[in-house]
XYZ file of C-alpha atoms in Angstrom:
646
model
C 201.431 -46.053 82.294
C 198.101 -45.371 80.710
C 196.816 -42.853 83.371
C 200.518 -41.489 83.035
C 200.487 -40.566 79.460
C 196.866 -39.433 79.736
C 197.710 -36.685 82.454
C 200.623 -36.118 81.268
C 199.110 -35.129 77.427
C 195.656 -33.548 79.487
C 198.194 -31.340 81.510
C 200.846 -30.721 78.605
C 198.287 -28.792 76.584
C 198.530 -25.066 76.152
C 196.118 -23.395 78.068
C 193.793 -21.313 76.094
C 193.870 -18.059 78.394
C 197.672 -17.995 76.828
C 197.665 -15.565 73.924
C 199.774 -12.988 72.004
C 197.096 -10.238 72.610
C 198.164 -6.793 74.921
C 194.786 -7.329 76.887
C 196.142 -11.111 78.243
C 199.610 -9.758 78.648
C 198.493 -6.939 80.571
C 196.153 -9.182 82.924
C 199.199 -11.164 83.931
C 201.313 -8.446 84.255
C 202.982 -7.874 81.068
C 204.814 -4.705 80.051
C 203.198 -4.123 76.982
C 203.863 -4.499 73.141
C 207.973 -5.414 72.664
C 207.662 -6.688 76.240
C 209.739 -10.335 75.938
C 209.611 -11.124 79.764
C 206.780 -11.567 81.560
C 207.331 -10.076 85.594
C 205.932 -12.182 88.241
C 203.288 -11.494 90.429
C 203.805 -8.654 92.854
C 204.879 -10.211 95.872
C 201.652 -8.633 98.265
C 200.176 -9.965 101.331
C 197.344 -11.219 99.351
C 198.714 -12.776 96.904
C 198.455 -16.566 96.646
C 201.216 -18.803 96.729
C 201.222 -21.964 94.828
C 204.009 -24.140 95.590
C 204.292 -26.068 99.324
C 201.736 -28.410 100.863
C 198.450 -26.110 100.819
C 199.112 -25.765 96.759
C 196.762 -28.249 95.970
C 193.910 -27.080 97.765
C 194.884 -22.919 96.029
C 194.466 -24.105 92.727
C 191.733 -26.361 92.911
C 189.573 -23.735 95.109
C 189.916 -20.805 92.434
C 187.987 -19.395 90.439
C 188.219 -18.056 87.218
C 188.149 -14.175 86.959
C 185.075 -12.717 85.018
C 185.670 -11.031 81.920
C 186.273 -7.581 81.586
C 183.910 -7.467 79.013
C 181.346 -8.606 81.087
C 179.143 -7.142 83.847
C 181.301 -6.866 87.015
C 179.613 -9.749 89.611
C 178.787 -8.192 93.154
C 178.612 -11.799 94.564
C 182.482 -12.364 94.825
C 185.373 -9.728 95.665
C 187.984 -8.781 93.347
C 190.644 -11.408 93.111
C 194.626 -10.255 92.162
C 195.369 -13.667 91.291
C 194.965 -15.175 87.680
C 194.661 -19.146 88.127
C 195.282 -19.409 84.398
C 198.496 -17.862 84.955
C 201.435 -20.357 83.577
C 202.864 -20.338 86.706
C 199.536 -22.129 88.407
C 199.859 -24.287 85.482
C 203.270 -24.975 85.741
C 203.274 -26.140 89.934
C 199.998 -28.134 89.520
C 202.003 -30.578 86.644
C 204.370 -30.376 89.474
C 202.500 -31.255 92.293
C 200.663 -33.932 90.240
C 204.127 -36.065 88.867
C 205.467 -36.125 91.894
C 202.131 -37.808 92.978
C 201.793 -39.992 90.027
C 205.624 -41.202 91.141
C 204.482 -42.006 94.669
C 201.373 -43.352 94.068
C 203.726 -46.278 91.612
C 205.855 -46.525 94.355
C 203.459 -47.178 96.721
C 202.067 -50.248 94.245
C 205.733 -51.473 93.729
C 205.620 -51.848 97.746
C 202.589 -53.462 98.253
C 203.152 -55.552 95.101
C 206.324 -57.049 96.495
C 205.228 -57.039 99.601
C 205.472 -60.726 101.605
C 201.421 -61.618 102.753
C 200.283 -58.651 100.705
C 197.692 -61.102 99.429
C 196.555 -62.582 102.517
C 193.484 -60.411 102.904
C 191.793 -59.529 99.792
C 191.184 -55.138 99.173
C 188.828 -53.402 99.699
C 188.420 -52.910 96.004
C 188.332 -56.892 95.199
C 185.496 -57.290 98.172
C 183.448 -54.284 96.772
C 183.972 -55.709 93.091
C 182.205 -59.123 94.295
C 179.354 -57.542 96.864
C 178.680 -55.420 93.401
C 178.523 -58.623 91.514
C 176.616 -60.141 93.740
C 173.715 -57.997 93.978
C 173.839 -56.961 90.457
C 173.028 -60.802 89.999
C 170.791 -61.210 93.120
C 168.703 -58.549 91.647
C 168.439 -59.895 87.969
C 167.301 -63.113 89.519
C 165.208 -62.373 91.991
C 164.810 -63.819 95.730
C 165.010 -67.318 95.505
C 165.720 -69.703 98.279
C 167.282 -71.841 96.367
C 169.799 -69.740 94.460
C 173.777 -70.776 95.866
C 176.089 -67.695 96.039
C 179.708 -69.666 96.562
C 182.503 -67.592 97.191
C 186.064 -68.646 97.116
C 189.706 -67.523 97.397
C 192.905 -69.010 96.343
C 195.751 -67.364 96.706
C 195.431 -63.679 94.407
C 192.306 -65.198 93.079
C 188.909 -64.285 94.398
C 185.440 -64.689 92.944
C 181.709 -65.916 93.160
C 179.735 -69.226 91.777
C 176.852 -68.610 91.144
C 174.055 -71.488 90.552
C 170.551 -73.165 91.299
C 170.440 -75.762 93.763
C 169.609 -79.277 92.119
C 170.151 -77.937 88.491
C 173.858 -77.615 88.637
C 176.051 -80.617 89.859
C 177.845 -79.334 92.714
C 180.600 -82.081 92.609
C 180.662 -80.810 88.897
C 181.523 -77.388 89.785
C 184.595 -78.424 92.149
C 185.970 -80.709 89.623
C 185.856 -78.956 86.510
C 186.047 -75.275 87.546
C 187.277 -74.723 91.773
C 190.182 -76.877 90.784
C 191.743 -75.489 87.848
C 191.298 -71.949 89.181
C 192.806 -73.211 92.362
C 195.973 -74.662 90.464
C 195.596 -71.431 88.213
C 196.163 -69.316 91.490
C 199.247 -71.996 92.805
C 200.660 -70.894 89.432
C 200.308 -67.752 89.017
C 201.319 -67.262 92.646
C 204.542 -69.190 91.752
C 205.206 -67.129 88.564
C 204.847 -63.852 90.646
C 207.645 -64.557 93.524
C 211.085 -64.179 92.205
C 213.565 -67.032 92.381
C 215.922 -66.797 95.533
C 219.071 -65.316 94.753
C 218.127 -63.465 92.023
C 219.509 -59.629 91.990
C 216.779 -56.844 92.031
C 216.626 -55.480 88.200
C 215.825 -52.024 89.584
C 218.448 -51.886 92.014
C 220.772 -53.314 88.814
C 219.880 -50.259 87.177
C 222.733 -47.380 86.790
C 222.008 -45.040 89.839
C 222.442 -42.031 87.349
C 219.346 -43.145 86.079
C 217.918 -42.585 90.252
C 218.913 -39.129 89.981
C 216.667 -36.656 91.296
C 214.036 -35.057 88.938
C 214.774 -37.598 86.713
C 211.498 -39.273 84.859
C 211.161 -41.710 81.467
C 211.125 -40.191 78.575
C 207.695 -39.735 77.452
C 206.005 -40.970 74.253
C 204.648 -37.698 72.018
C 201.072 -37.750 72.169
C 199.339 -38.720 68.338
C 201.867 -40.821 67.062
C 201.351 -44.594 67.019
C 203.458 -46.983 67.407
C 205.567 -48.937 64.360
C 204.286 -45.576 61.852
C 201.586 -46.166 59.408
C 201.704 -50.167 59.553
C 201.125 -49.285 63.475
C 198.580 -46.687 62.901
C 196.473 -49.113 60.840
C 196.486 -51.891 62.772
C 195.077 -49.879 66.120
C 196.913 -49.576 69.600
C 199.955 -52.107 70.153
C 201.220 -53.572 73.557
C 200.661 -56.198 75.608
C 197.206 -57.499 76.642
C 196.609 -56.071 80.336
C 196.918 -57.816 82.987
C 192.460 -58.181 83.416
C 192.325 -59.536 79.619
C 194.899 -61.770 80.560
C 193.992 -63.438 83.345
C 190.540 -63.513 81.787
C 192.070 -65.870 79.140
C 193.962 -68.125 81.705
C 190.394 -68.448 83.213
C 188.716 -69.503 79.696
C 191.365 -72.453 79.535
C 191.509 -73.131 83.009
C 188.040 -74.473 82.864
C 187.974 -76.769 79.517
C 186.204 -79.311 81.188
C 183.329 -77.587 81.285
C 180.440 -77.696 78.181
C 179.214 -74.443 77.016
C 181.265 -71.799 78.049
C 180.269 -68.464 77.377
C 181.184 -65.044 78.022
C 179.722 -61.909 78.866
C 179.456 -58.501 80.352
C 176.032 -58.146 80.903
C 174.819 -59.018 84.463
C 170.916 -59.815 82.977
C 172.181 -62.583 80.514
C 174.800 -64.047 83.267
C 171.079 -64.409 85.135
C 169.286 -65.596 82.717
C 172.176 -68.258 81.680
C 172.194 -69.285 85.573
C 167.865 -69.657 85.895
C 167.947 -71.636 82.971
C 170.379 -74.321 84.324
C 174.183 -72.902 83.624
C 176.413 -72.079 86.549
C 178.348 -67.827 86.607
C 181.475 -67.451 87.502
C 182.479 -64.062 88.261
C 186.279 -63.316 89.000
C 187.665 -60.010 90.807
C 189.515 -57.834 88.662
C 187.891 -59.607 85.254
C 185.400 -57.432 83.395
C 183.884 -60.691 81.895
C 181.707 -63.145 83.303
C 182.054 -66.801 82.476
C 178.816 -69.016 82.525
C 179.091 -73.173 81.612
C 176.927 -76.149 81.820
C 177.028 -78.062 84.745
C 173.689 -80.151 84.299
C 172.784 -81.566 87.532
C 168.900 -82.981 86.889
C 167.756 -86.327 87.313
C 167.977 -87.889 83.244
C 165.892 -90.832 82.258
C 167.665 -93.401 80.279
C 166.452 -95.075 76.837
C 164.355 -97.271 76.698
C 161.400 -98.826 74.555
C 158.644 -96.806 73.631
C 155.740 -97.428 75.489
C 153.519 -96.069 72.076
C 155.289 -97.779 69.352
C 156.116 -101.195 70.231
C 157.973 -103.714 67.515
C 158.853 -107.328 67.386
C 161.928 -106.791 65.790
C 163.937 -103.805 65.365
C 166.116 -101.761 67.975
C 164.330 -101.231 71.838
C 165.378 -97.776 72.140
C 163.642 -94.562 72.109
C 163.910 -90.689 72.806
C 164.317 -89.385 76.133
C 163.229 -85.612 78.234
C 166.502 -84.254 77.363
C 167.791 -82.211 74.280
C 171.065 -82.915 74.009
C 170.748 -86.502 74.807
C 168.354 -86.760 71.835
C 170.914 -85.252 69.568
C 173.634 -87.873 70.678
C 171.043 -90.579 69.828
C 170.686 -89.375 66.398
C 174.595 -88.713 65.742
C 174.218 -91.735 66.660
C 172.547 -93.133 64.001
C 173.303 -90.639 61.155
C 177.658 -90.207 61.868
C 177.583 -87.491 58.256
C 179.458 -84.633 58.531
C 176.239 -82.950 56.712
C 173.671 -83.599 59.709
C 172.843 -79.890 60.818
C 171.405 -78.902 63.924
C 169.912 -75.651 64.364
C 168.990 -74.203 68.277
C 166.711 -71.639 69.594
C 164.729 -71.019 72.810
C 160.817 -70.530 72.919
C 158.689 -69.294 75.028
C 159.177 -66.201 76.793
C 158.679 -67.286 80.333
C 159.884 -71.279 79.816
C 163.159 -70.582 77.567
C 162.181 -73.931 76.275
C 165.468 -75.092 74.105
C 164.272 -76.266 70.806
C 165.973 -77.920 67.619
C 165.698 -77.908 64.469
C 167.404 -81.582 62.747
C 168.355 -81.693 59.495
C 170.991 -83.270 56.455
C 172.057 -80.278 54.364
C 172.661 -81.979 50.623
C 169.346 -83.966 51.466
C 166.402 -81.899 52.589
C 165.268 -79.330 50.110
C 166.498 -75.765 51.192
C 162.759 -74.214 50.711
C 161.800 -76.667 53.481
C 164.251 -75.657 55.697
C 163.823 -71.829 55.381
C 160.068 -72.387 56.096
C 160.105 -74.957 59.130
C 162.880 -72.126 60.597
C 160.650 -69.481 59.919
C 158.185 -70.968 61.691
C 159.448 -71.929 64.620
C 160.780 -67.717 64.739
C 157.262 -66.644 64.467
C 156.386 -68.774 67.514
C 154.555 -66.041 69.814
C 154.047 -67.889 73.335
C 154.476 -67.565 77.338
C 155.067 -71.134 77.755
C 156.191 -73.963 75.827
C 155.559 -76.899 77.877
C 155.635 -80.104 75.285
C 156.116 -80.650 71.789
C 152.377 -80.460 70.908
C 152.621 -76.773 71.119
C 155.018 -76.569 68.397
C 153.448 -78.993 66.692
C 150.095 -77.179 66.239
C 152.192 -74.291 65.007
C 154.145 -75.871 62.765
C 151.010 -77.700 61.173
C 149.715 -74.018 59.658
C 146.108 -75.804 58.897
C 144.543 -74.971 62.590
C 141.158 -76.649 60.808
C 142.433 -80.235 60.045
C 141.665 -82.797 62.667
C 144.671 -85.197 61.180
C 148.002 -85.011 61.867
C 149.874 -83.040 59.805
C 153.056 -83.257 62.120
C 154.337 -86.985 62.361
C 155.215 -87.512 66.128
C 157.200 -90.493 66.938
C 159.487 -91.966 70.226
C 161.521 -94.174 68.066
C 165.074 -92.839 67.041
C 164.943 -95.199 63.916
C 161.980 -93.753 62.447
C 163.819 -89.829 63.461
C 166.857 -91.467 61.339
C 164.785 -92.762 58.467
C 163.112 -89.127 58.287
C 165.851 -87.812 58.532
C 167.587 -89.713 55.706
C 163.925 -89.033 53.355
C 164.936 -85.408 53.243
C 162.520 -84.655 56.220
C 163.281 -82.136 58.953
C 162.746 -83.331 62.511
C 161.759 -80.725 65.193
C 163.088 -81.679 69.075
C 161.514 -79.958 71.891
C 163.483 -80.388 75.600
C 162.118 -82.249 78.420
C 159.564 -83.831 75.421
C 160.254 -87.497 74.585
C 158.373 -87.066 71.122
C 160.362 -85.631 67.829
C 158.492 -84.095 64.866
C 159.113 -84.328 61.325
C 157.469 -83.147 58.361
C 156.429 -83.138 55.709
C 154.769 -86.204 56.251
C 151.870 -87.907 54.404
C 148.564 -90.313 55.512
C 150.419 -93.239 53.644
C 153.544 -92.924 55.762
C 151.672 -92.694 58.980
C 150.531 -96.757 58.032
C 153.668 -97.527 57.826
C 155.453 -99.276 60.560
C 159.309 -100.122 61.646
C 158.371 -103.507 61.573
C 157.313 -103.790 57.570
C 161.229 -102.973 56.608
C 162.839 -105.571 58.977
C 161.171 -108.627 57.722
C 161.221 -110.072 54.386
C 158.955 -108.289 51.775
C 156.690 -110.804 51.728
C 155.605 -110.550 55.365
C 155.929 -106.704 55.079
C 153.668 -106.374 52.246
C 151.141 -108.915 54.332
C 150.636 -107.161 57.227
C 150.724 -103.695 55.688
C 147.728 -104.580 53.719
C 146.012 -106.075 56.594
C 146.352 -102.568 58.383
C 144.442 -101.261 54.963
C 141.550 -103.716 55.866
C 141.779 -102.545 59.180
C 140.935 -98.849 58.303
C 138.002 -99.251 56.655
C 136.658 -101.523 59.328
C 137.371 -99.230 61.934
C 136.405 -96.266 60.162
C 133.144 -97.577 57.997
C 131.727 -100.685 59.634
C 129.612 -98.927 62.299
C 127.842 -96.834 59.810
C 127.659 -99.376 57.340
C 125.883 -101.654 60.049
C 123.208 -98.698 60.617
C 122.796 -97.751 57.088
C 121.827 -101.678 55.843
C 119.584 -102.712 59.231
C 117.894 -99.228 59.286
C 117.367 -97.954 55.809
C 118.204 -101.001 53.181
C 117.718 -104.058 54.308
C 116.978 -105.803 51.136
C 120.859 -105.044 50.330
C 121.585 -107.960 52.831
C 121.533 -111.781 51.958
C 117.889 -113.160 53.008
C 119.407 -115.605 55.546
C 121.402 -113.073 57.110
C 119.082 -110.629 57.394
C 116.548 -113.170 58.917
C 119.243 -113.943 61.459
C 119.805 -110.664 62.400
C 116.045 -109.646 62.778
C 115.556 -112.956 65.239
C 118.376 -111.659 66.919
C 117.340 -108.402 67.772
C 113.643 -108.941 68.441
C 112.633 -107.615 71.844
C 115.592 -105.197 71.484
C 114.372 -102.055 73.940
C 116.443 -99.234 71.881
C 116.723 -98.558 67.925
C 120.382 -99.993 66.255
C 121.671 -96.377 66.031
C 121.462 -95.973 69.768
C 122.721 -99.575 70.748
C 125.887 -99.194 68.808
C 126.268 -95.269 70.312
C 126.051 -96.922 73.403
C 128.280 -99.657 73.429
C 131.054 -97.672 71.262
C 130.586 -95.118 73.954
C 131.380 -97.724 76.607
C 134.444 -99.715 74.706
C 136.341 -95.958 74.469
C 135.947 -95.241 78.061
C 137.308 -98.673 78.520
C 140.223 -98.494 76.809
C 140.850 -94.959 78.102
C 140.402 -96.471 81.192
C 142.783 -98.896 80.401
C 145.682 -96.498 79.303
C 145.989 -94.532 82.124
C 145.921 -97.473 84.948
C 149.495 -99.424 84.985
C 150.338 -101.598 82.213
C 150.692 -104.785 83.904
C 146.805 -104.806 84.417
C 145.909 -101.841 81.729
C 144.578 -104.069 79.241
C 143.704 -107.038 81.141
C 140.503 -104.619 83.028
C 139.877 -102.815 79.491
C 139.429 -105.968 77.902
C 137.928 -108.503 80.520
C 136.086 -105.076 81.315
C 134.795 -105.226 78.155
C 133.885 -108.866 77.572
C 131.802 -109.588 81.358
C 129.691 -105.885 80.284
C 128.856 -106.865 76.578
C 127.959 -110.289 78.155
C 125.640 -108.963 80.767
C 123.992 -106.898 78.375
C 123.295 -109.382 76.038
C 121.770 -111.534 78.279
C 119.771 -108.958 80.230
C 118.425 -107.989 76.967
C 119.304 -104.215 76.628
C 121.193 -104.743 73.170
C 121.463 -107.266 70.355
C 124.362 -109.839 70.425
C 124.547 -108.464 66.801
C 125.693 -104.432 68.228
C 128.599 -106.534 70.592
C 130.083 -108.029 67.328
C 130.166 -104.544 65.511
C 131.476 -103.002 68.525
C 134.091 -105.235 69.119
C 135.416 -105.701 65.948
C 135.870 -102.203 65.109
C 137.776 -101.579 68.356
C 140.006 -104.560 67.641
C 140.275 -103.066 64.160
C 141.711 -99.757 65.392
C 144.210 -101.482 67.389
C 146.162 -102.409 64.007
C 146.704 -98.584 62.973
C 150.486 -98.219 64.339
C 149.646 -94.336 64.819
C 148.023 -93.312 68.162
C 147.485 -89.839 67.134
C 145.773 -91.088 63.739
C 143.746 -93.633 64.802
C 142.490 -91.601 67.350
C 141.108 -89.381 64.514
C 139.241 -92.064 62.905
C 137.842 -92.904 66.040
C 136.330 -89.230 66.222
C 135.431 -89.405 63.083
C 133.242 -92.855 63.350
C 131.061 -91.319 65.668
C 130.265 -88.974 62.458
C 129.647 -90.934 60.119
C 127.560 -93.188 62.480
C 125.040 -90.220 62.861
C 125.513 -89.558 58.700
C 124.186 -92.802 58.141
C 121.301 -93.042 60.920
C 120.107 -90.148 59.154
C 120.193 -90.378 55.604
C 121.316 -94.159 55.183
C 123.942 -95.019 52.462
C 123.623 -91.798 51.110
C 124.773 -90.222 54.866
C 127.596 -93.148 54.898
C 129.184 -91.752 51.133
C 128.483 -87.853 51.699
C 130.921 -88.307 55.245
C 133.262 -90.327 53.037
C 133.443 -87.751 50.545
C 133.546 -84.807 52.665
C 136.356 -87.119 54.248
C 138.331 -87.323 50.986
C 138.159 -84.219 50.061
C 139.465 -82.798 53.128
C 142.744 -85.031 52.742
C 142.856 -84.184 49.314
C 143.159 -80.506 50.169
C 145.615 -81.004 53.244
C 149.335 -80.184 53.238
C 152.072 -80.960 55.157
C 154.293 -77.740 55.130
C 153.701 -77.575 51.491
C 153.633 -80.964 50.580
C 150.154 -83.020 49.465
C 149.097 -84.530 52.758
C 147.496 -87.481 50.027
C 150.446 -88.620 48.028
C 150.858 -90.625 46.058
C 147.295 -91.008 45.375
C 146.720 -86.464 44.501
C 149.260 -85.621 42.910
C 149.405 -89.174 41.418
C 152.588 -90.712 41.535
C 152.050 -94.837 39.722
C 155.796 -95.857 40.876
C 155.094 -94.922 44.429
C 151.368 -95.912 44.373
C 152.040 -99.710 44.348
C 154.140 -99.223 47.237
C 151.360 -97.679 49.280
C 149.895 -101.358 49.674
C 152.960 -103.787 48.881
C 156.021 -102.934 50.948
C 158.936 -103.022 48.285
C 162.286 -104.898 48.635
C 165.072 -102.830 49.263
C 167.046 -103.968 46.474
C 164.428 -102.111 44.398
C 164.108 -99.284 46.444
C 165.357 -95.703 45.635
C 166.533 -92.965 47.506
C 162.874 -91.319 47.854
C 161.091 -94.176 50.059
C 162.222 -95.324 53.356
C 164.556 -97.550 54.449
């Protein structure tokens, strides 16, 4: 009825060669001023008729006649007939109702038709070999791209997916059959009941009469008057918008459905995991997530062992991650925030956070940095993590990284923001702090006694691991007399006949003990640390008894290593392990003065550090005396507030 009205109103109009002037009465004939009849066309041999079977092709092959006004054209004759003439007009509105009324007819047939759906048209397969290189080209050719077609019943379409991604059992289940009980129903719905009378042959047959035709709706005026007007075009939805919406909740199984009309983004959806549906005689295409991809389940971290506390940890895959931590935090104010990074990777990323907890300037700046994020690939979540840091000169981490979901849910619970990265295992929060990154699961499910012991024995263990080498150099090469006489004597029997100066010894066998225990984490863990450290123990021995270093350099060496075992940060501890190595040259060059310069330098770096905003030193700069105590001594949590972790 659409295309009806619309010819119907396009043909209705006056035509604008129809005017009260002499000059257009006279071209068709007219008698002249007072004239009130136009006379016909003088029935000559040349004349062109416009009614019978060749009326069509008369009208449609004429041509305008130039105006008088105008230059006469030598390229075509002189022409009698005027196809503006109301009589043209008048046979083509004809010619094209009676058209109109057989082209319905003809639908009405092949509508009712029995097996009129057997084969699909020509217009369904041309709609899906469209669709199917519109999409073939967006993707590009790829081997392992599956094109499934199907048919049931008046249904036909296209699934469209990568092989291995998408679960193909997934796609039967949760899309083929719905659409193929969609199709039994709407097949079922569209065959009348047996019995039933014809409501067009019902009709009264005056109503059948020739030349008879509906009553037609005056163009400009909407339906139900101003109240109609306002609120646009009523009707019912067509029959392409509805069976677009059967299709939506035919296929509620599946997660993420989306809709679009944009053959790029139905590619992109479908090379970044998601399956497209595409549907004959449906404008939209649907895409969902089938997820088909090997998954890795929780387990322990292999980084941040505990004795006591939960054995699970983050896994490769986003949304997985975000279960864990609903999870733990079940608040209707946990936020989560998505975007994609990386323009060739379309790495999902998410931003974690409670709403009436973290502070809102925090939020607005961790999003805005992860927007600015400018890269071809994002592969893990140490490339976000070296933008979101914003100090590209700090060798400390600014960005706590962590596998454990507890420590995500304490963070998370501080007022922190936590970043997740897919197919990463790691989750980033900040702001964080160097006193936080001592701080271990294990301190807050003990007693506080216990906690507070072994979080001051990981103090000790800093400055041995950090200060001990250099100290060692600064008091056997440059003050001596600082030692304790029998000590010193001890030490100078000891290394007597020693072929290489202290500095070097301990370069040496520091060098050695880090290869070791590289060594050590990259071969399997059953025998990882048994090689690093028997490694470690038959080579220090060999040396001391061949005589190439002091049994003094083994001690150093291997208690500082053993000290840098007890920082429960990998990513820290592996800075102080750089920066040993400095301060071990500091102090074989200028002695204790070296050995406090490095510190200093060392402080004052921290003390200038920030963690998106936040000092990187608290609660030592800004000074903060009810959180300093707890930087040493782990509080009970009777006593704790809201600020500190759980």
């Amino acid at each position: 009825m659409g295309l009806w009205s619309a010819l119907r109103t396009r043909l209705g109009r006056r035509d604008p060669g129809e005017g009260s002037s002499s000059a257009a009465r006279a071209r068709r004939g007219g008698t002249g001023e007072g004239s009130g009849r136009r006379r016909p066309f003088p029935a000559t041999a040349g004349e062109i008729r416009f009614d019978g079977p060749a009326g069509w092709w008369a009208v449609a092959n004429m041509t305008r006649p130039p105006d008088p006004a105008a230059a006469p054209r030598r390229d075509a004759p002189p022409t009698r007939s005027d196809p503006a003439s109301p009589r043209a007009l008048k046979l083509l509105r004809r010619h094209t109702r009676r058209t109109l009324a057989a082209i319905d007819a003809l639908l009405d047939h092949a509508r009712g038709a029995p097996g009129a759906t057997r084969h699909p048209r020509a217009a369904t397969r041309d709609d899906l070999r469209h669709a199917r290189r519109q999409l073939a080209y967006y993707i590009g050719p790829s081997d392992d791209i599956i094109y499934r077609p199907f048919r049931f019943g008046p249904l036909a379409g296209l699934v469209v997916y990568a092989d291995g991604v998408v679960d193909p059992k997934f796609v039967s289940e949760a899309v083929l059959e719905p659409l193929q009980r969609l199709a039994a129903v709407r097949g079922a719905a569209a065959r009348p009941p047996a019995g039933a009378a014809d409501p067009a042959a019902a009709e009264p047959s005056a109503s059948r009469a020739p030349g008879w035709r509906p009553p037609a709706r005056r163009p400009g005026r909407p339906r139900g008057g101003a109240a109609g007007a306002a609120r646009g075009p009523a009707g019912p939805p067509t029959p392409a918008a509805r069976l677009a919406r059967e299709l939506r909740q035919s296929i509620t199984i599946a997660t993420e459905v989306r809709r679009t009309r944009s053959y790029r983004r139905a590619a992109q959806a479908v090379v970044e995991g998601k399956a497209a549906l595409v549907v004959a005689g449906v404008p939209d295409i649907l895409t969902f997530g089938a997820e088909g991809w090997p998954k890795r389940q929780p387990d322990e971290p292999e980084s941040e062992r505990t004795i006591r506390g939960p054995r699970e940890g983050l896994v490769e895959t986003l949304s997985d991650n975000l279960a864990l931590i609903r999870r733990w935090i079940r608040d209707p104010s946990l936020r989560v925030r998505k975007l994609k990074l990386g323009r060739r990777t379309r790495t999902p990323v998410a931003m974690v956070y409670i709403e009436d907890v973290a502070p809102q300037a925090l939020v607005d700046e961790v999003w805005e940095r992860l927007q600015s994020i400018d890269a071809d690939a994002v592969i893990e979540s140490g490339t976000i993590e070296e933008y979101l840091t914003g100090r590209k000169g700090s060798i400390f981490p600014l960005v706590q990284a962590t596998e454990r979901t507890d420590k995500v849910a304490a963070a998370l619970l501080e007022g922190r923001v936590v970043v997740l990265v897919d197919r990463s295992p790691f989750g980033l929060f900040l702001p964080t702090s160097l006193n936080e990154l001592y701080q271990s699961p294990d301190e807050y499910y003990v007693n506080f006694w216990q906690g507070s012991a072994v979080r001051l024995l990981r103090v000790v263990g800093l400055f041995i691991s950090l200060a001990f080498p250099g100290l060692y150099i600064a008091l056997v090469g440059f003050h001596p007399e600082l030692v304790p006489t029998k000590l010193a004597l001890a030490t100078a029997g000891i290394r007597q006949g020693a072929p290489m100066p202290a500095a070097v010894e301990l370069v040496v066998m520091e060098l050695l003990f880090e290869l070791f225990r590289e060594g050590g984490l990259r071969l399997p863990a059953a025998v990882g640390q048994t090689v690093g450290i028997a490694g470690g123990v038959v080579l220090g021995t060999a040396a001391a008894q061949a005589g190439f270093v002091s049994g003094i350099v083994i001690v150093v060496t291997a208690g500082t290593g053993i000290a840098s075992f007890a920082i429960p940060n990998y990513f820290l501890g592996l800075t102080w392990r750089i920066l040993k190595f400095v301060l071990i040259g500091l102090s074989s060059t200028f002695g204790l003065t070296g050995l406090m310069a490095g510190l200093l330098l060392i402080a004052a770096h921290l003390a200038a550090a920030e963690s998106a905003g936040a000092p990187y030193t608290t609660p030592f700069g800004p000074l903060r005396p009810r959180r300093l105590l707890s930087a040493a001594l782990r509080p009970p949590h009777w006593e704790k507030d809201a600020s500190q972790r759980p």
